[in-house]
mmCIF file of C-alpha atoms in Angstrom:
data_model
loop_
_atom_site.group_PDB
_atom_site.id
_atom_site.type_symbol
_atom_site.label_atom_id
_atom_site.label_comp_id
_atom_site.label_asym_id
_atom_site.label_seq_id
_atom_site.Cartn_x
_atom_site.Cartn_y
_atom_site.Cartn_z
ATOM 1 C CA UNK A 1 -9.314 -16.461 -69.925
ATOM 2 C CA UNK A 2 -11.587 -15.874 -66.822
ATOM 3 C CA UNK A 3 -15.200 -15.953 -66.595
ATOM 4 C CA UNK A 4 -16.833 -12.571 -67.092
ATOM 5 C CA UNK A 5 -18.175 -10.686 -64.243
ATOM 6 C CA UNK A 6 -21.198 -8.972 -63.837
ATOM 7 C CA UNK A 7 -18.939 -5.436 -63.499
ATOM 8 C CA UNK A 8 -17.947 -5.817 -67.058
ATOM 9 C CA UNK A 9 -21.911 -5.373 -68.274
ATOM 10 C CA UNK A 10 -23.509 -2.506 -69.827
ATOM 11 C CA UNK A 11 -27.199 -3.154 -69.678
ATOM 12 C CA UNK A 12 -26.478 -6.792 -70.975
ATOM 13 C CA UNK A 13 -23.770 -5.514 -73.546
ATOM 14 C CA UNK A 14 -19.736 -6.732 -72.660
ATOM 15 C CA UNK A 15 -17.483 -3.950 -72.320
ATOM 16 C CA UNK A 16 -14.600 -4.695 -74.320
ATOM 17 C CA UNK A 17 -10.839 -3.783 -73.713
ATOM 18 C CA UNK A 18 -7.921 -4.171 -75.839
ATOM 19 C CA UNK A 19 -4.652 -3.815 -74.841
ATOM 20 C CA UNK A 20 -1.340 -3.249 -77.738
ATOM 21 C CA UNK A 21 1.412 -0.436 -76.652
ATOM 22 C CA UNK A 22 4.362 -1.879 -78.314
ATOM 23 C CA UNK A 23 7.593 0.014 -78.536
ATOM 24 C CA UNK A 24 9.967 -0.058 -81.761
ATOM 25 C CA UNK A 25 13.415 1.203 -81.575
ATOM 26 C CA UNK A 26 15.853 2.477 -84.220
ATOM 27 C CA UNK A 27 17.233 5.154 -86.714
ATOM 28 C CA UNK A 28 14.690 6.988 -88.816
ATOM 29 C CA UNK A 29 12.000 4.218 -89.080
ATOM 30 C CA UNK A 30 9.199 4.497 -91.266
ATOM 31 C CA UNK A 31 5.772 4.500 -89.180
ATOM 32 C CA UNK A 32 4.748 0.734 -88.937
ATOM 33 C CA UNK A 33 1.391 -0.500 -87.339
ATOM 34 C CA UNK A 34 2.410 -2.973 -84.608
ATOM 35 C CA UNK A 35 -0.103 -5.167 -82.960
ATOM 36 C CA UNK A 36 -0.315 -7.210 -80.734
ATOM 37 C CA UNK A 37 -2.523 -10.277 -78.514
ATOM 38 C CA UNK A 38 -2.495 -8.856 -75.330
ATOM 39 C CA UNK A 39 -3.803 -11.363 -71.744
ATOM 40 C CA UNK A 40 -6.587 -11.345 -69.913
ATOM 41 C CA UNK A 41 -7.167 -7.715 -67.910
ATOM 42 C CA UNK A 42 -8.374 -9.094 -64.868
ATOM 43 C CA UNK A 43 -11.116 -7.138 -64.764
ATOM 44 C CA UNK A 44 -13.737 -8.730 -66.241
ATOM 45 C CA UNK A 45 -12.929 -7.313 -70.056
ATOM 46 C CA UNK A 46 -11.406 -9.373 -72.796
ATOM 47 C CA UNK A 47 -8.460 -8.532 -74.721
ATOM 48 C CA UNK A 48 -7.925 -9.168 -78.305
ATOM 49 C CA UNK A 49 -5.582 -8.426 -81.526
ATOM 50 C CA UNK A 50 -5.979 -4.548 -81.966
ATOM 51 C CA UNK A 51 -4.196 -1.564 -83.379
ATOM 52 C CA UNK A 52 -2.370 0.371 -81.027
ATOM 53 C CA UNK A 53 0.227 2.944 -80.946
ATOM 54 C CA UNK A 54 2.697 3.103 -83.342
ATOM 55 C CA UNK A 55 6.143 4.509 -82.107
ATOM 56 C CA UNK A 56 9.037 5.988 -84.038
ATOM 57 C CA UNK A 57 12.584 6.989 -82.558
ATOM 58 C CA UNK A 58 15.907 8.771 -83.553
ATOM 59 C CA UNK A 59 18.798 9.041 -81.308
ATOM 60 C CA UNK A 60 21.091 6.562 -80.029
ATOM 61 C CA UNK A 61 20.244 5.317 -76.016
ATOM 62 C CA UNK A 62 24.035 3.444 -75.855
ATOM 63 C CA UNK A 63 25.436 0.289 -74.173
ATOM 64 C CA UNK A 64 23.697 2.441 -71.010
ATOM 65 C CA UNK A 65 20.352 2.868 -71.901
ATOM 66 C CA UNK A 66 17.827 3.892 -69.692
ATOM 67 C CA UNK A 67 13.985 4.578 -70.062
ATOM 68 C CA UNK A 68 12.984 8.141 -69.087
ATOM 69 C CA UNK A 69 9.837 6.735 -67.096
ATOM 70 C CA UNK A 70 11.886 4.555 -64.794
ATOM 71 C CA UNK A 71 13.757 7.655 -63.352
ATOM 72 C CA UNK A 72 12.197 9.875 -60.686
ATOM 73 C CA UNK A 73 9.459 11.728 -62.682
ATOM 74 C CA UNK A 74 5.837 12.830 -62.054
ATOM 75 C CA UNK A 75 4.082 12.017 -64.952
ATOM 76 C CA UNK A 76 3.200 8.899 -66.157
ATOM 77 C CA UNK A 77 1.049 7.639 -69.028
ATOM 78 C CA UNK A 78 -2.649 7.740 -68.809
ATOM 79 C CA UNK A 79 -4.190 4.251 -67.015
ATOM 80 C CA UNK A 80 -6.515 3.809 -70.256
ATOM 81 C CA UNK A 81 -8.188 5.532 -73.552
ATOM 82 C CA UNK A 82 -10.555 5.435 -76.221
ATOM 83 C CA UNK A 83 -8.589 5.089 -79.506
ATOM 84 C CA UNK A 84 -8.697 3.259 -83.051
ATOM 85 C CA UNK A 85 -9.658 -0.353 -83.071
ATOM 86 C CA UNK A 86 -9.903 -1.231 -86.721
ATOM 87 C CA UNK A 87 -12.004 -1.658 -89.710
ATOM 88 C CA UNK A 88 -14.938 -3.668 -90.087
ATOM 89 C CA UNK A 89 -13.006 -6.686 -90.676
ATOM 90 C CA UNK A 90 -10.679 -6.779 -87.879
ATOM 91 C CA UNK A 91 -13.496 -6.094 -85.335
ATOM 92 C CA UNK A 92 -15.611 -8.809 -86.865
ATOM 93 C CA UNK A 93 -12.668 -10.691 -86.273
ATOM 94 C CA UNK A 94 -11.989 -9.531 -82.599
ATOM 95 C CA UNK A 95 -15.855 -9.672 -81.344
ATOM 96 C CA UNK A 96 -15.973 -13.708 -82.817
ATOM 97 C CA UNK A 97 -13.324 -14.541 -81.780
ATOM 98 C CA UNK A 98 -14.381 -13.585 -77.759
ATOM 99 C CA UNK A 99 -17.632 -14.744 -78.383
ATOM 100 C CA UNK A 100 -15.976 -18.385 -79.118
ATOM 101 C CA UNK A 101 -13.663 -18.131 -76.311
ATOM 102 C CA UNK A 102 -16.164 -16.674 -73.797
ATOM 103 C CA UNK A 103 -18.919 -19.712 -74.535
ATOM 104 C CA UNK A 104 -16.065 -22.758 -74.541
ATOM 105 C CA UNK A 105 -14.413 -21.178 -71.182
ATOM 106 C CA UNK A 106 -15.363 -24.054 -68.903
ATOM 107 C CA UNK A 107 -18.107 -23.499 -66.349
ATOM 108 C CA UNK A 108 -18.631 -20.095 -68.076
ATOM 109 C CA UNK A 109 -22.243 -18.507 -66.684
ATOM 110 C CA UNK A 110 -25.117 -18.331 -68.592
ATOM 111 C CA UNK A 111 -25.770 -14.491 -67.932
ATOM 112 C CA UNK A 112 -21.902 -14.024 -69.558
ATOM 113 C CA UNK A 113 -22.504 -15.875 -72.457
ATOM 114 C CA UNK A 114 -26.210 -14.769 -73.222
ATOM 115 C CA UNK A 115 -24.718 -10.498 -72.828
ATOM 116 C CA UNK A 116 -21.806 -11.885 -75.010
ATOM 117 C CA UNK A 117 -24.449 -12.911 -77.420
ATOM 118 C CA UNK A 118 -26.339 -9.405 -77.218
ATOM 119 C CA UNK A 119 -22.631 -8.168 -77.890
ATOM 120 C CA UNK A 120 -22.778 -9.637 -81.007
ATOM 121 C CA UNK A 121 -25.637 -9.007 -82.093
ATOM 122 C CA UNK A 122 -25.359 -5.218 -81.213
ATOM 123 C CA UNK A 123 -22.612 -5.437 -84.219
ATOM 124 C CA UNK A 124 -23.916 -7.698 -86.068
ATOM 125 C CA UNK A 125 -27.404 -7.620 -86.287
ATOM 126 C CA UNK A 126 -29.005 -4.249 -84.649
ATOM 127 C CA UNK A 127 -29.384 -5.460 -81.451
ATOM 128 C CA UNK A 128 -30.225 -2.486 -79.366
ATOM 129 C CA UNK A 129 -30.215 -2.270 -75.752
ATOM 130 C CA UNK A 130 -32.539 -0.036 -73.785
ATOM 131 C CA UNK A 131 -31.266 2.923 -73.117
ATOM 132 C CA UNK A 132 -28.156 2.265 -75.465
ATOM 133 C CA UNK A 133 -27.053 3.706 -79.179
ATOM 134 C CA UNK A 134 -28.358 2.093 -82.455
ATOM 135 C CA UNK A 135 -27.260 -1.411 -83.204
ATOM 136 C CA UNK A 136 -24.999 -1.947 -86.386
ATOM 137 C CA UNK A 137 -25.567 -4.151 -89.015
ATOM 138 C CA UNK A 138 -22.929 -6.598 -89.767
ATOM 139 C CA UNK A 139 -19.873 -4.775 -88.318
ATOM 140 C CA UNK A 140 -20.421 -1.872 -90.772
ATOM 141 C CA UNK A 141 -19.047 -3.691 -93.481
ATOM 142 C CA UNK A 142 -20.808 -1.558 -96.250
ATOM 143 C CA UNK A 143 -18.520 0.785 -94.894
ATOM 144 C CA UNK A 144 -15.469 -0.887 -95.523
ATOM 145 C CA UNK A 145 -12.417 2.207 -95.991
ATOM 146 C CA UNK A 146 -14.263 4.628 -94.554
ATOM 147 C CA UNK A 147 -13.893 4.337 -90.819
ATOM 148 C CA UNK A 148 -12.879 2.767 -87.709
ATOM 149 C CA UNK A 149 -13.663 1.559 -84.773
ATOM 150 C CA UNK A 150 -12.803 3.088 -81.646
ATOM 151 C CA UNK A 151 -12.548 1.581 -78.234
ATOM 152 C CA UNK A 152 -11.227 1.168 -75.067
ATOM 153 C CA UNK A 153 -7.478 0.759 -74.021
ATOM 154 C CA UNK A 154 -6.019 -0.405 -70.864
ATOM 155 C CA UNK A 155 -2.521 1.149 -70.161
ATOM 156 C CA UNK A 156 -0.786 -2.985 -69.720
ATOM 157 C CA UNK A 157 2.029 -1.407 -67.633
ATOM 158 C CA UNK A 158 -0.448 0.919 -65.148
ATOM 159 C CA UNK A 159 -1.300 -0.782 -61.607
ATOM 160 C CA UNK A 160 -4.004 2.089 -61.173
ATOM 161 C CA UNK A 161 -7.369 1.454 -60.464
ATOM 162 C CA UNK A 162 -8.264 4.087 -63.158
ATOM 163 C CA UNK A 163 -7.128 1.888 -65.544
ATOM 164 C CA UNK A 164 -10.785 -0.178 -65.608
ATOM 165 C CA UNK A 165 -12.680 3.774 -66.196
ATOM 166 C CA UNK A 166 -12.685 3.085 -69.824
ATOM 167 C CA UNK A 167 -14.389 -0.089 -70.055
ATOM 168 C CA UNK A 168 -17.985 1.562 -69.757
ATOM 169 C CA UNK A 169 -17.561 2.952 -73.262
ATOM 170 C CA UNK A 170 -18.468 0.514 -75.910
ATOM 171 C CA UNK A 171 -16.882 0.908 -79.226
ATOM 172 C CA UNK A 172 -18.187 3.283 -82.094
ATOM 173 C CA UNK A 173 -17.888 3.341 -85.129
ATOM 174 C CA UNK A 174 -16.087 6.808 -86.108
ATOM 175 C CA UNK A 175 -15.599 8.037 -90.351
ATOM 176 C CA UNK A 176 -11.656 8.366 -91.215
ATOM 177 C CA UNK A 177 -10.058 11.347 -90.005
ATOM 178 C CA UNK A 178 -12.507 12.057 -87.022
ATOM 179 C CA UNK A 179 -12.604 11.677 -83.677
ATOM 180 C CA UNK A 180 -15.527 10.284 -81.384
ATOM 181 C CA UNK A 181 -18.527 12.701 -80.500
ATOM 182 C CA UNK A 182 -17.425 15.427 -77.883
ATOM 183 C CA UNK A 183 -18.108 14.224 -74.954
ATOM 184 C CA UNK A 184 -17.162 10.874 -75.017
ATOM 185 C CA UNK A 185 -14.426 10.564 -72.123
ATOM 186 C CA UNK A 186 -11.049 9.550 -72.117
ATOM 187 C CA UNK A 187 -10.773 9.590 -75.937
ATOM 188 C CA UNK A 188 -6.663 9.888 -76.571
ATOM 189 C CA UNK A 189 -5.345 12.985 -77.067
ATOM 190 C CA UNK A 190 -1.940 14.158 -78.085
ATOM 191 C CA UNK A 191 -0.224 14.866 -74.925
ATOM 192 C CA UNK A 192 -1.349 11.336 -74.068
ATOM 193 C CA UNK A 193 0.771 10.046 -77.109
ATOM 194 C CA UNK A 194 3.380 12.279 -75.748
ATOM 195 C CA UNK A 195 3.431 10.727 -72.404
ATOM 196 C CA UNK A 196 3.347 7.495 -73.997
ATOM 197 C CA UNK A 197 6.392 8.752 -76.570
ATOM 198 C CA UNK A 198 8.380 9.941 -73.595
ATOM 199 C CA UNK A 199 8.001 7.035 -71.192
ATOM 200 C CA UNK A 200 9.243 5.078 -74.196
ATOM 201 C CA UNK A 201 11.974 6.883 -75.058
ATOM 202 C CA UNK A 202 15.349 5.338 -74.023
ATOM 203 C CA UNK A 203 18.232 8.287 -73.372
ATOM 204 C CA UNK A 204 21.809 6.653 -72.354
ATOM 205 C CA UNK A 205 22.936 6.140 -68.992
ATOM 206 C CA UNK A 206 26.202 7.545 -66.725
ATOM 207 C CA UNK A 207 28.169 4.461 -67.975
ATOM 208 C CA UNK A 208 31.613 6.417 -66.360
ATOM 209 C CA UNK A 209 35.207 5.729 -67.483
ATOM 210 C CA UNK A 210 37.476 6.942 -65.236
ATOM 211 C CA UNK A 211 41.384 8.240 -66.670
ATOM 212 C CA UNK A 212 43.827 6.206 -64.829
ATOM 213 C CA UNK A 213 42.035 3.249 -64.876
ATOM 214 C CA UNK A 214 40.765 1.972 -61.600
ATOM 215 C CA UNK A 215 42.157 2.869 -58.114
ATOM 216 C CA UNK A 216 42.855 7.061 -58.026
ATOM 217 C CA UNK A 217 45.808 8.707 -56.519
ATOM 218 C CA UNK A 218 45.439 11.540 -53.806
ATOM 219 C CA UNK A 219 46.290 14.880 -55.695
ATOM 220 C CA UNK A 220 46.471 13.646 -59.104
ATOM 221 C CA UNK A 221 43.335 14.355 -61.299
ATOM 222 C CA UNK A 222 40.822 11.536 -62.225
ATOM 223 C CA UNK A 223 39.957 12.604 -66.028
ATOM 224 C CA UNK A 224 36.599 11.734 -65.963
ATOM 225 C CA UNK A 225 34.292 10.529 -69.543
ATOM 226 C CA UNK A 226 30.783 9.060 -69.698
ATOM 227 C CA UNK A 227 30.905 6.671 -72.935
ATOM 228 C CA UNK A 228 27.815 6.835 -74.198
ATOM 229 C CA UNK A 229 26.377 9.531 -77.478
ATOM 230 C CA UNK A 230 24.416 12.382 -75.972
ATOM 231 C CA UNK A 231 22.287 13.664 -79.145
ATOM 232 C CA UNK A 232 19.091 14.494 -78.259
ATOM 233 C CA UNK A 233 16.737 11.622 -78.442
ATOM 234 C CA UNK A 234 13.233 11.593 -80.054
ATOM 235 C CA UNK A 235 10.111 9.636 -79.992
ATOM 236 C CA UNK A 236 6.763 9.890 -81.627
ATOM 237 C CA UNK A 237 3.595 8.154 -80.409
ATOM 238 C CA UNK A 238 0.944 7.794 -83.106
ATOM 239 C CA UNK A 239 -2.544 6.279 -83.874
ATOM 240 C CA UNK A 240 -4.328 5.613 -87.396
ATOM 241 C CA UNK A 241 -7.474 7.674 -87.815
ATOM 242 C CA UNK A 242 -7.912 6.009 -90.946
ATOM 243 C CA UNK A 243 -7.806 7.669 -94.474
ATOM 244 C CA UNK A 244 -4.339 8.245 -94.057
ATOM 245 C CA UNK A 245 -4.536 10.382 -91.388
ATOM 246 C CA UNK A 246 -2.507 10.266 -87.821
ATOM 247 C CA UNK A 247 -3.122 11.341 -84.568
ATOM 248 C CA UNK A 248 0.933 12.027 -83.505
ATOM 249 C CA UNK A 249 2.722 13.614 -80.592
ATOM 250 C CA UNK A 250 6.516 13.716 -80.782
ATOM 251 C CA UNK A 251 8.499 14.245 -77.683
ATOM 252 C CA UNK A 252 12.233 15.414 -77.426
ATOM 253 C CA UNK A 253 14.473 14.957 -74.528
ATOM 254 C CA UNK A 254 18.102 16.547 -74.138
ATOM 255 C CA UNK A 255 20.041 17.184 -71.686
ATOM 256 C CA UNK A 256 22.775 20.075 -71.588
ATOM 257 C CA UNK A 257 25.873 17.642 -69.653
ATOM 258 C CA UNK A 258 26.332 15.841 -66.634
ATOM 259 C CA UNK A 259 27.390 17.168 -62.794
ATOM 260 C CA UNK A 260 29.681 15.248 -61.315
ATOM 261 C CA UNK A 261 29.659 14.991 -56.989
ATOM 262 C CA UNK A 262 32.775 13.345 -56.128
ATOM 263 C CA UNK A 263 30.820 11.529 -52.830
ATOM 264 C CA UNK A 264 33.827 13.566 -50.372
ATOM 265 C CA UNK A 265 33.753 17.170 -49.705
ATOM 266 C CA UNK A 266 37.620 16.500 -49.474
ATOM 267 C CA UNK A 267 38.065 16.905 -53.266
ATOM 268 C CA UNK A 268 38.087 19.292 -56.196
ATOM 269 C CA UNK A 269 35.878 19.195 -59.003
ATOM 270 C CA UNK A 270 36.428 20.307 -62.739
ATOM 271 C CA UNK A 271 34.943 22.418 -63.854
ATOM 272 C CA UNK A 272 34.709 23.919 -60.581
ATOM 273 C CA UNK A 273 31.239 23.825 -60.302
ATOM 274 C CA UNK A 274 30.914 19.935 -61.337
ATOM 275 C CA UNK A 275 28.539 20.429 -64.565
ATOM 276 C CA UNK A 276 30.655 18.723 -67.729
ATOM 277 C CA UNK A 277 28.907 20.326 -70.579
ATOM 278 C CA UNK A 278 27.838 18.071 -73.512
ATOM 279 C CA UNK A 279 30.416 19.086 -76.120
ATOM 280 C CA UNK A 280 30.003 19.331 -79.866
ATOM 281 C CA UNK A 281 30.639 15.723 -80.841
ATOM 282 C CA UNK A 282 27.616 14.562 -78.043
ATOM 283 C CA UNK A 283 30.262 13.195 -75.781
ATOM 284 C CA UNK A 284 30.660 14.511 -72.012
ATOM 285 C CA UNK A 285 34.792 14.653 -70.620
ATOM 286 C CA UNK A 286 37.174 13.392 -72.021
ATOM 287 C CA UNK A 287 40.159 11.197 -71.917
ATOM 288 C CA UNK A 288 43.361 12.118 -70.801
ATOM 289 C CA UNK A 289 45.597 14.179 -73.462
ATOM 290 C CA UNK A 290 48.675 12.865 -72.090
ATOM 291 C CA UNK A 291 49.734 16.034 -70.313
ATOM 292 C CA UNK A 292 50.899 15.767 -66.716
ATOM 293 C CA UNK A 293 50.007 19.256 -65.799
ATOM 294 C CA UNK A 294 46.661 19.102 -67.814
ATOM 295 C CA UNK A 295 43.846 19.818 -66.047
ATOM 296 C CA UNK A 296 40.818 17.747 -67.105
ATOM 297 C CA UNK A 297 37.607 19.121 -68.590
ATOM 298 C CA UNK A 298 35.387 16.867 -66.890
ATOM 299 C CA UNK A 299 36.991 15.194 -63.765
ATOM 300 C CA UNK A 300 38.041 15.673 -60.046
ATOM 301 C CA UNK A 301 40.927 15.643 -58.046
ATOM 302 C CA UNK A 302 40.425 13.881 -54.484
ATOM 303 C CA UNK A 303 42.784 15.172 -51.653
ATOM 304 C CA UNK A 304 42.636 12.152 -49.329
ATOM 305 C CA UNK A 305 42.841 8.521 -49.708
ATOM 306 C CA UNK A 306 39.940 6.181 -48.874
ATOM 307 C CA UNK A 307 42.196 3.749 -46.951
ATOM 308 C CA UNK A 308 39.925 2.370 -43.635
ATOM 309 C CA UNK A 309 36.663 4.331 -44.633
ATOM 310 C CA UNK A 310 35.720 2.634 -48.120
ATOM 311 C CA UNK A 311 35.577 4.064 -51.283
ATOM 312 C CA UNK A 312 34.079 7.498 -52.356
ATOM 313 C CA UNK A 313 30.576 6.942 -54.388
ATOM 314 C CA UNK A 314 31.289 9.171 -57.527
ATOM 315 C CA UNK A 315 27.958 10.334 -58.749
ATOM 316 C CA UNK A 316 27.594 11.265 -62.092
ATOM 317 C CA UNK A 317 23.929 12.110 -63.484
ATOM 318 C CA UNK A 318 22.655 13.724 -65.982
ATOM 319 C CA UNK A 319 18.730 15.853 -66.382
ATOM 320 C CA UNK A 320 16.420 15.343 -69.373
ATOM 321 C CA UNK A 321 14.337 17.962 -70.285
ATOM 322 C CA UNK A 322 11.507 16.792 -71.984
ATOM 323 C CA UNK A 323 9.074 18.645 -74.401
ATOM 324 C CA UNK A 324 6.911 17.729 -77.285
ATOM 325 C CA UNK A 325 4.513 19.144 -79.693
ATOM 326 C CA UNK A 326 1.427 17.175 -81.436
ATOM 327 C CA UNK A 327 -0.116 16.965 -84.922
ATOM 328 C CA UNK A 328 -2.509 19.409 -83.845
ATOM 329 C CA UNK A 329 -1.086 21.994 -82.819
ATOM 330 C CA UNK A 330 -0.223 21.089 -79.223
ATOM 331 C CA UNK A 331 2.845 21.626 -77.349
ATOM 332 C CA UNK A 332 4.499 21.460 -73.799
ATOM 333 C CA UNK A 333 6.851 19.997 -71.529
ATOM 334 C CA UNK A 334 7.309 17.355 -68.701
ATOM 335 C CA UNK A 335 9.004 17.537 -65.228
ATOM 336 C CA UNK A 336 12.663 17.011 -66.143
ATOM 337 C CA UNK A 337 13.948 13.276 -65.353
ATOM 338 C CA UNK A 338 17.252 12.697 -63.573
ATOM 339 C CA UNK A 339 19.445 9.693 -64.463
ATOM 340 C CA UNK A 340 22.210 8.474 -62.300
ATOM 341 C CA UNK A 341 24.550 6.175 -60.890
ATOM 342 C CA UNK A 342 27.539 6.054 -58.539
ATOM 343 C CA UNK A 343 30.308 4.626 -59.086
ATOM 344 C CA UNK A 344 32.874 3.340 -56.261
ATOM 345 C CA UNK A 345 36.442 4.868 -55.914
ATOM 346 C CA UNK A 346 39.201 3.739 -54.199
ATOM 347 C CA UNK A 347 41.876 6.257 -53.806
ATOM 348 C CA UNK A 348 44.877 5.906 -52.740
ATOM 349 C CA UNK A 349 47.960 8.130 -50.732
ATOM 350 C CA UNK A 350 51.952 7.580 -51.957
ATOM 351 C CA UNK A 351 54.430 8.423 -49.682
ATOM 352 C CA UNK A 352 57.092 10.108 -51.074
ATOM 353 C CA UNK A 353 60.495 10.542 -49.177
ATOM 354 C CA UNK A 354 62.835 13.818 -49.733
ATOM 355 C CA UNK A 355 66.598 13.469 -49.291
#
């Protein structure tokens, strides 16, 4: 832990940030709270065991798998928010806890421990700065099941600067079911969860088997299969607003097949205009049937060799479309994402001789 920094004061009260997006991945999981001790922000803040998001997922991402946000895309989840802390308890928990670490951090100041103190007190016993909202009494605790405690978030993959805006809002304490006071900036919304669902979300890769088997033959078709399920693959993003109430987005991303560029303009694509439709099973091509005149339904046909240049890169990708709707009442869509990966061919040229 560092020593706190004047920045990370409001009038004499610490700012507090925690930090818990954790990411669980299966089949039809029941929502489960995952939390998590997240490190020092580097800002100044101090990070402790909070509730974060919760994530849910259906759809299988393959031996391939891929995360949506690490394609080309231009959205990315928000740099920080205001969202659910935890009951009276937990935050009791959370604020002594960085009170004890912030007074035994060697050669901590005396201004960081005496506004960590204020901190306290502000929760604990009233303390009220000038300027600054009514001081609690002892975390709330009288109001045990009845609320939570919001506060700020920093986004633990973001490198933006914006990720420190939160950290001027202290927590609040907020009844079950509601959200802070309007106003109150950067409190999480549902296409937030949705950016956080999709950038999540793991869709399979262009893992490509190829139909013969390694080096290609000049005017003989290359059947062409990716090996990976293409279901449509689902995510939801949710936080506890206590009282058994969520705050959910749920994104979906699917793609319709996968276009195939054979890396030569020296070669003939199947279909002809290289898009391999996903078929009914969620599989893209297919292996060969065994027919020598069979033309494949996903493949290409390359009508010179790659002796003395190198092999051909055969790109394969496939585009997500991504949309999502929210708990209340929200929907949209994302800029699609575009997976991809080439794989090298070496073709070859037989000579035949006529007699």
């Amino acid at each position: 832990m560092r020593a706190v920094r004047p920045m990370s004061l409001v009038g004499r009260g610490l700012v507090l940030a925690g930090v818990a997006v954790v990411a669980t991945a299966g089949t039809a999981l029941a929502n489960s709270e995952v939390t998590k001790t997240s490190g020092n922000s580097g800002n100044g803040t101090i990070s402790a065991d909070v509730k974060g998001v919760t994530y849910t997922s259906s759809g299988s991402p393959g031996t391939s798998a891929r995360h949506l946000a690490s394609s080309d895309v231009s959205w990315t989840p928000p740099p920080c928010w205001i969202g659910p802390i935890g009951g009276p308890a937990e935050f009791k928990k959370m604020v002594e806890k960085q009170v004890t670490e912030t007074d035994s951090y060697p050669g901590q100041a005396n201004y960081a421990m005496e506004a960590m103190d204020e901190y306290r007190r502000h929760y604990a016993e009233g303390y009220t700065w000038s300027g600054g909202g009514d001081g609690y009494k002892d975390y709330n605790m009288d109001q045990a099941g009845k609320g939570l405690f919001w506060g700020p978030f920093e986004n633990p993959g973001s490198t933006s600067p914006d990720r420190f805006d939160c950290n001027s809002t202290l927590p609040m304490w907020v009844p079950n079911g509601q959200r802070p006071p309007a106003g109150t900036p950067n409190v999480i919304t549902t296409e937030m969860l949705a950016k956080f669902a999709a950038a999540h979300a793991q869709v399979p890769g262009v893992a490509v088997a190829t139909n013969p088997r390694g080096t290609q033959t000049v005017n003989l078709p290359t059947w062409v299969k990716l090996q990976d399920d293409y279901a449509p693959v689902t995510v939801r993003a949710s936080v506890d607003l206590g009282g058994g109430q969520t705050l959910w987005a749920e994104t979906t991303a699917k793609t319709d097949g996968a276009h195939i560029d054979p890396g030569t303009a020296d070669a003939q694509v199947f279909p002809g205009d290289g898009n391999c439709p996903v078929r009914a099973d969620h599989t893209i091509g297919a292996d060969y049937d065994g027919h020598p005149d069979a033309t494949p339904p996903c493949g290409v046909t390359y009508r010179r060799s790659t002796q003395n240049r190198g092999p051909f890169q055969l790109n394969v990708s496939t585009v997500w479309t991504v949309t999502w709707q929210g708990s209340d009442g929200g929907q949209g869509g994302f800029a699609p994402a575009t997976i991809t990966d080439p794989t090298p061919v070496t073709v070859r040229e037989i000579q035949t001789v006529n007699r």
